[in-house]
Coordinates of C-alpha atoms in Angstrom, one line a residue:
M1 CA 45.3 15.7 30.5
D2 CA 44.9 14.5 27.0
K3 CA 41.6 12.6 28.3
V4 CA 40.4 15.6 30.1
A5 CA 40.8 18.0 27.0
S6 CA 39.5 15.5 24.5
P7 CA 36.2 16.8 22.7
R8 CA 34.3 13.5 23.8
T9 CA 35.1 14.2 27.4
L10 CA 34.2 17.8 27.2
A11 CA 31.0 17.1 25.5
A12 CA 30.0 14.5 27.9
A13 CA 30.9 16.7 30.8
W14 CA 28.9 19.5 29.3
K15 CA 25.9 17.1 29.0
R16 CA 26.0 16.3 32.7
V17 CA 26.3 20.1 33.7
A18 CA 23.3 21.0 31.6
A19 CA 21.3 18.3 33.0
N20 CA 22.0 19.5 36.6
K21 CA 21.0 23.0 35.5
G22 CA 22.1 25.5 38.2
A23 CA 22.7 29.2 38.2
A24 CA 25.3 31.3 36.2
G25 CA 28.7 32.1 37.8
V26 CA 30.5 35.4 38.0
D27 CA 30.5 35.8 34.2
G28 CA 26.8 35.8 33.9
I29 CA 26.8 33.0 31.4
S30 CA 23.7 30.7 32.2
I31 CA 23.2 27.1 31.0
T32 CA 20.8 28.6 28.3
R33 CA 23.4 31.2 27.1
F34 CA 26.0 28.5 26.9
Q35 CA 23.8 26.2 25.1
A36 CA 23.3 28.8 22.4
R37 CA 27.2 28.7 21.5
A38 CA 28.2 25.4 23.0
S39 CA 30.4 24.2 20.2
Y40 CA 32.3 27.6 20.4
Y41 CA 32.7 27.6 24.1
L42 CA 33.8 23.9 24.2
A43 CA 36.4 24.5 21.5
E44 CA 37.8 27.4 23.4
V45 CA 37.9 25.4 26.6
E46 CA 39.8 22.7 24.7
R47 CA 42.4 25.0 23.2
E48 CA 43.2 26.5 26.7
L49 CA 43.3 23.2 28.4
R50 CA 45.8 21.9 25.8
A51 CA 47.9 24.9 26.0
G52 CA 47.9 24.8 29.8
S53 CA 46.5 28.4 30.1
Y54 CA 43.1 27.5 31.4
Q55 CA 42.4 29.9 34.2
P56 CA 39.3 29.3 36.4
L57 CA 37.2 32.3 37.2
P58 CA 36.3 33.3 40.8
V59 CA 33.6 31.3 42.6
R60 CA 30.4 33.3 43.5
R61 CA 29.4 32.6 47.0
V62 CA 25.9 32.5 48.1
H63 CA 24.3 31.4 51.5
I64 CA 21.6 28.9 51.4
P65 CA 19.2 28.1 54.5
K66 CA 20.5 25.5 56.8
G67 CA 17.9 25.8 59.6
P68 CA 16.2 28.7 61.6
G69 CA 18.5 31.6 61.4
K70 CA 21.4 29.6 60.0
T71 CA 22.9 29.5 56.5
R72 CA 25.5 27.4 54.7
P73 CA 27.9 28.9 52.2
L74 CA 27.7 27.4 48.7
G75 CA 30.1 28.3 45.9
I76 CA 28.7 28.6 42.5
A77 CA 31.3 28.2 39.7
A78 CA 31.1 29.5 36.1
V79 CA 29.4 27.0 33.7
K80 CA 32.7 26.6 31.8
D81 CA 34.5 25.8 35.1
R82 CA 31.8 23.2 36.1
I83 CA 32.4 21.5 32.8
V84 CA 36.2 21.3 33.2
Q85 CA 35.7 20.0 36.8
T86 CA 33.4 17.5 35.7
A87 CA 35.7 16.4 32.9
I88 CA 38.6 16.1 35.4
T89 CA 36.2 14.1 37.7
M90 CA 35.3 11.7 35.0
V91 CA 38.9 11.0 34.2
V92 CA 40.5 10.9 37.7
E93 CA 37.5 9.4 39.7
P94 CA 37.9 5.8 38.4
I95 CA 41.8 5.9 39.4
F96 CA 40.8 6.8 42.9
E97 CA 37.7 4.8 43.2
R98 CA 39.4 1.4 43.1
E99 CA 41.5 2.4 46.2
F100 CA 38.4 3.5 48.4
L101 CA 37.3 1.1 51.1
P102 CA 33.9 -0.7 51.3
S103 CA 33.1 1.3 54.5
T104 CA 32.6 4.6 52.5
Y105 CA 29.5 5.5 50.7
G106 CA 29.3 9.2 49.9
F107 CA 29.5 10.1 46.2
R108 CA 30.6 6.9 45.0
P109 CA 29.2 5.0 42.0
G110 CA 26.4 2.5 43.0
R111 CA 26.5 3.7 46.5
G112 CA 24.4 6.1 48.5
C113 CA 23.0 7.1 51.9
K114 CA 20.6 4.3 52.1
D115 CA 23.4 1.7 51.7
A116 CA 25.3 3.5 54.6
L117 CA 22.1 3.5 56.7
R118 CA 21.6 -0.2 56.1
E119 CA 25.1 -0.9 57.1
V120 CA 24.8 0.9 60.3
E121 CA 21.8 -0.9 61.3
R122 CA 23.5 -4.2 60.4
W123 CA 26.2 -3.5 62.9
L124 CA 23.9 -2.3 65.6
K125 CA 21.9 -5.5 65.4
Q126 CA 25.3 -7.5 65.7
G127 CA 25.8 -5.6 69.1
Y128 CA 28.2 -2.8 68.0
T129 CA 26.0 -0.3 69.9
W130 CA 28.7 1.9 71.6
I131 CA 29.1 4.7 69.0
V132 CA 31.7 7.4 68.3
D133 CA 29.5 10.1 67.0
A134 CA 32.2 12.5 65.4
D135 CA 31.9 15.7 63.5
I136 CA 34.7 17.4 61.6
E137 CA 34.3 21.2 62.1
G138 CA 34.2 23.0 58.7
Y139 CA 35.7 20.0 56.8
F140 CA 35.3 21.4 53.4
D141 CA 36.6 24.8 54.3
S142 CA 39.6 23.5 56.2
L143 CA 41.0 20.8 53.9
P144 CA 44.8 21.6 53.6
K145 CA 45.5 22.2 50.1
L146 CA 49.1 21.0 49.7
P147 CA 48.6 17.6 51.4
L148 CA 45.3 17.3 49.4
L149 CA 47.5 17.8 46.2
A150 CA 50.1 15.5 47.4
R151 CA 47.3 12.8 47.7
V152 CA 46.5 13.3 44.1
A153 CA 50.0 13.2 43.0
E154 CA 50.4 9.7 44.6
K155 CA 48.4 8.3 41.8
I156 CA 48.7 11.0 39.0
S157 CA 52.0 12.3 37.6
D158 CA 50.7 14.6 34.9
G159 CA 52.1 17.9 35.8
T160 CA 49.7 19.9 33.5
L161 CA 46.7 18.3 35.3
L162 CA 48.2 18.8 38.8
D163 CA 48.8 22.5 37.9
L164 CA 45.2 22.8 36.8
L165 CA 43.9 21.3 40.0
Q166 CA 46.1 23.8 41.9
R167 CA 44.3 26.7 40.0
F168 CA 41.0 25.2 41.1
L169 CA 42.0 25.0 44.6
D170 CA 43.3 28.6 44.4
Q171 CA 40.2 30.0 43.1
D172 CA 39.1 33.3 44.3
V173 CA 35.8 33.7 46.2
L174 CA 33.5 36.6 45.2
E175 CA 30.9 37.5 47.8
G176 CA 29.1 40.9 47.2
M177 CA 31.9 43.4 46.6
Q178 CA 34.6 41.4 48.4
Q179 CA 37.0 39.0 46.8
W180 CA 39.6 36.9 48.4
T181 CA 41.7 33.6 48.0
P182 CA 41.0 30.9 50.6
V183 CA 44.0 29.6 52.3
A184 CA 42.5 26.3 52.6
G185 CA 39.6 24.1 51.7
V186 CA 37.4 23.3 48.6
P187 CA 34.3 25.0 47.6
Q188 CA 31.2 23.4 48.8
G189 CA 29.0 22.9 45.7
S190 CA 32.2 22.3 43.7
V191 CA 32.0 19.4 41.3
L192 CA 35.4 18.4 42.4
S193 CA 35.0 18.6 46.1
P194 CA 33.3 15.0 46.6
V195 CA 36.1 13.1 45.0
L196 CA 38.8 15.3 46.6
S197 CA 37.1 15.1 49.9
N198 CA 36.9 11.4 49.8
L199 CA 40.5 11.2 48.7
Y200 CA 41.7 13.1 51.7
L201 CA 39.9 10.8 54.1
H202 CA 40.9 7.7 52.6
P203 CA 44.0 7.3 54.6
F204 CA 41.7 7.8 57.7
D205 CA 39.6 5.0 56.6
R206 CA 42.5 2.8 56.2
H207 CA 43.9 3.8 59.5
M208 CA 40.8 2.9 61.4
A209 CA 40.4 -0.5 59.6
Q210 CA 44.0 -1.5 60.3
A211 CA 43.4 -0.7 64.0
G212 CA 40.5 -3.1 63.8
Y213 CA 37.6 -0.6 64.1
T214 CA 34.3 -0.6 62.3
S215 CA 33.4 2.6 60.6
V216 CA 30.8 3.9 58.2
R217 CA 31.6 7.1 56.4
Y218 CA 29.5 9.3 54.0
C219 CA 31.8 12.1 52.8
D220 CA 32.8 13.9 56.1
D221 CA 30.0 12.3 58.0
F222 CA 31.0 9.2 59.9
V223 CA 30.5 7.0 62.9
I224 CA 32.8 4.4 64.6
L225 CA 30.7 1.4 65.8
C226 CA 32.1 -0.5 68.8
R227 CA 31.0 -3.2 71.3
T228 CA 32.1 -1.6 74.6
Q229 CA 32.5 1.8 76.0
A230 CA 36.3 1.3 76.5
E231 CA 36.6 0.4 72.8
A232 CA 34.6 3.5 71.8
E233 CA 36.8 5.6 74.1
A234 CA 40.0 4.2 72.6
A235 CA 38.5 4.8 68.9
L236 CA 37.7 8.4 69.6
A237 CA 41.3 9.0 71.0
L238 CA 42.7 7.5 67.7
V239 CA 40.2 9.6 65.6
H240 CA 41.3 12.8 67.4
A241 CA 45.0 12.1 67.0
W242 CA 44.6 11.5 63.3
M243 CA 42.5 14.6 62.5
T244 CA 44.9 16.8 64.4
Q245 CA 47.9 15.4 62.7
H246 CA 46.3 16.1 59.2
G247 CA 45.1 19.5 59.8
L248 CA 41.6 18.8 60.8
R249 CA 39.5 19.4 64.0
L250 CA 36.7 17.6 65.7
H251 CA 33.8 19.8 66.7
P252 CA 34.1 19.8 70.5
E253 CA 30.4 20.1 71.2
K254 CA 29.2 17.7 68.4
T255 CA 31.5 14.8 69.0
R256 CA 30.6 12.4 71.7
I257 CA 30.3 8.7 72.7
V258 CA 26.8 7.2 72.8
E259 CA 25.1 4.0 73.7
A260 CA 22.5 3.5 70.9
R261 CA 20.3 1.0 73.0
T262 CA 19.8 3.2 76.0
D263 CA 20.6 6.9 75.1
D264 CA 17.5 9.0 74.8
K265 CA 19.1 11.3 72.3
G266 CA 21.0 8.5 70.5
F267 CA 23.1 9.7 67.4
D268 CA 22.2 11.4 64.1
F269 CA 23.3 10.0 60.8
L270 CA 22.3 11.0 57.4
G271 CA 19.0 12.6 58.3
Y272 CA 18.0 9.9 60.6
R273 CA 18.2 9.6 64.6
F274 CA 19.2 6.1 66.1
A275 CA 17.9 5.9 69.6
K276 CA 16.8 3.1 72.0
G277 CA 17.2 0.5 69.2
R278 CA 15.0 2.3 66.6
R279 CA 15.5 4.7 63.7
Y280 CA 13.7 7.9 63.6
V281 CA 13.6 10.9 61.3
R282 CA 15.7 13.4 63.1
P283 CA 14.0 16.7 64.2
K284 CA 16.4 18.9 62.1
S285 CA 15.2 16.9 59.0
L286 CA 11.4 17.3 59.9
Q287 CA 12.1 21.2 60.6
A288 CA 13.8 21.6 57.3
L289 CA 10.9 19.9 55.5
R290 CA 8.4 22.1 57.3
E291 CA 10.3 25.2 56.3
K292 CA 10.4 24.2 52.7
I293 CA 6.7 23.5 52.9
R294 CA 6.1 27.0 54.3
Q295 CA 8.1 28.6 51.5
K296 CA 5.8 26.9 49.0
T297 CA 2.5 27.7 50.7
G298 CA 2.4 31.3 51.7
R299 CA -1.1 32.6 52.1
T300 CA -0.6 35.2 49.6
R301 CA 0.8 32.6 46.9
S302 CA -0.7 32.9 43.5
G303 CA -1.8 30.0 41.1
S304 CA -4.5 27.4 41.4
L305 CA -4.6 24.9 44.1
R306 CA -3.7 22.2 41.6
Q307 CA -0.6 24.2 40.6
I308 CA 0.4 24.6 44.1
T309 CA 0.0 21.0 44.8
A310 CA 1.9 20.0 41.5
D311 CA 4.8 22.2 43.0
L312 CA 4.6 20.6 46.4
N313 CA 4.5 16.9 45.1
P314 CA 8.0 16.5 43.7
M315 CA 9.5 17.5 47.1
L316 CA 7.0 15.4 49.2
R317 CA 7.7 12.4 47.0
G318 CA 11.5 12.8 47.3
W319 CA 11.2 13.3 51.1
F320 CA 9.1 10.0 51.3
G321 CA 11.4 8.1 49.1
Y322 CA 14.3 8.7 51.5
F323 CA 12.5 8.5 54.8
K324 CA 9.9 5.9 54.0
H325 CA 11.0 3.8 56.8
A326 CA 10.1 6.3 59.4
R327 CA 7.0 5.8 61.7
S328 CA 3.4 6.1 60.4
S329 CA 2.7 9.0 62.8
T330 CA 5.6 11.0 61.2
F331 CA 3.8 10.8 57.7
Q332 CA 0.4 11.7 59.3
A333 CA 1.7 14.7 61.0
I334 CA 3.3 16.1 57.8
D335 CA 0.1 15.4 55.8
G336 CA -1.8 17.3 58.4
F337 CA 0.6 20.2 58.3
V338 CA 0.5 20.5 54.4
R339 CA -3.4 20.5 54.4
R340 CA -3.4 23.2 57.1
R341 CA -1.2 25.2 55.1
L342 CA -3.5 24.9 52.0
R343 CA -6.5 25.5 53.9
A344 CA -5.1 28.7 55.0
I345 CA -4.5 29.8 51.6
L346 CA -8.1 28.9 50.7
R347 CA -9.4 30.8 53.8
R348 CA -7.7 33.9 52.5
R349 CA -9.0 33.5 48.9
H350 CA -12.5 33.1 50.2
K351 CA -12.0 36.2 52.7
R352 CA -12.4 34.1 55.9
A353 CA -10.5 35.1 59.0
G354 CA -8.6 32.6 61.1
S355 CA -5.9 30.1 60.8
G356 CA -7.7 27.4 58.9
R357 CA -8.3 24.8 61.6
T358 CA -12.0 25.1 62.3
L359 CA -14.4 22.2 61.8
K360 CA -16.3 24.0 59.0
D361 CA -13.0 24.3 57.1
H362 CA -12.4 20.5 57.4
Q363 CA -16.0 20.0 56.3
R364 CA -15.6 22.5 53.3
W365 CA -12.2 21.2 52.3
P366 CA -11.8 17.5 53.6
N367 CA -8.8 15.6 52.9
A368 CA -10.5 13.9 50.0
F369 CA -10.8 17.4 48.3
F370 CA -7.0 17.8 48.4
A371 CA -6.6 14.2 47.1
A372 CA -8.8 15.1 44.1
Q373 CA -6.5 18.0 43.5
G374 CA -3.7 15.5 43.1
L375 CA -2.0 16.1 46.4
F376 CA 0.7 13.5 47.3
T377 CA -0.2 12.0 50.7
L378 CA 2.9 10.6 52.5
H379 CA 0.7 8.4 54.9
E380 CA -1.1 6.7 51.9
A381 CA 2.3 6.1 50.3
Y382 CA 3.5 4.6 53.5
V383 CA 0.5 2.2 53.8
Q384 CA 0.8 1.1 50.0
A385 CA 4.7 0.6 50.6
S386 CA 4.0 -1.6 53.7
Q387 CA 1.3 -3.7 52.1
S388 CA 3.8 -4.3 49.1
R389 CA 6.5 -5.4 51.6

């Protein structure tokens, strides 16, 4: 706890929280407002932590789009709570990190989605094509609190810090006019949730490895790769038994066994679909991108075309950076969709009816016109990346 409450740790934690920006919590104190009195607020937090009297504020719950007609709950903690959680993570993460297995990739230093995807491809090429495609139903919301704290206590004996973690797990949730204390789970979006969720599934990773199974896990998203159907069925039974024993539940409709070489649908993992020996962008990922493009290119949107493209470009570059191994036709389709949306804006501004797909519109605003406005083109980036490879 001394390390968590030290001015140096709190200052470094505040720097990380400020860099991540984010909205204000229930107290209404934004990053900008905290910045104006940072030294005062940090000193106040330090005093409360050392006295053991720090009490987290309720988490403000919002819902973010997850797909057509669907949302995902997200907890927004107060800025000072995010700082304390970051300070705790900075201190405890190295203790747990040295225990985690190489088969896990989510929210770990020096590891990421692309590493996990490469590992899956490596095992597929070695003939591990029978896949246990498992989905833990409501993982973050269903994590049992007491067993989770017990896992922490296996490595950390500081009672003051354990009490503080208990308070964070018992944070109230405020949504609209309703406030309640969840009986289980950690808030999605919480700074602590990645390390705690990895910690809870660490015995699962160890259990599967000791049983001789090959797994690749990214937070609560994982696959078990097997050589035969019988092996996959035995692995799924083992997974099901472990989850049930530890207070978790596999989604009955989303958990299945597939053969990656022959199954048309294949399996989805970290935004990609693996089917018939190839890796594709999964339809949900494409759908999510199109929805984000729509949000940024409404026909009544204000601003110059150059301003609109400047707003689109970071999103398009980021998407390409992750999905650059997709097929060429995928990028061409997205580029065409973006330009159609932009032509529709221009048509409206020039008081021209229609959807913006006529030959005259292509002649008036050809692809080169949008390139001159600075629009990032995914297919062009794909060609350049292919040449450099």
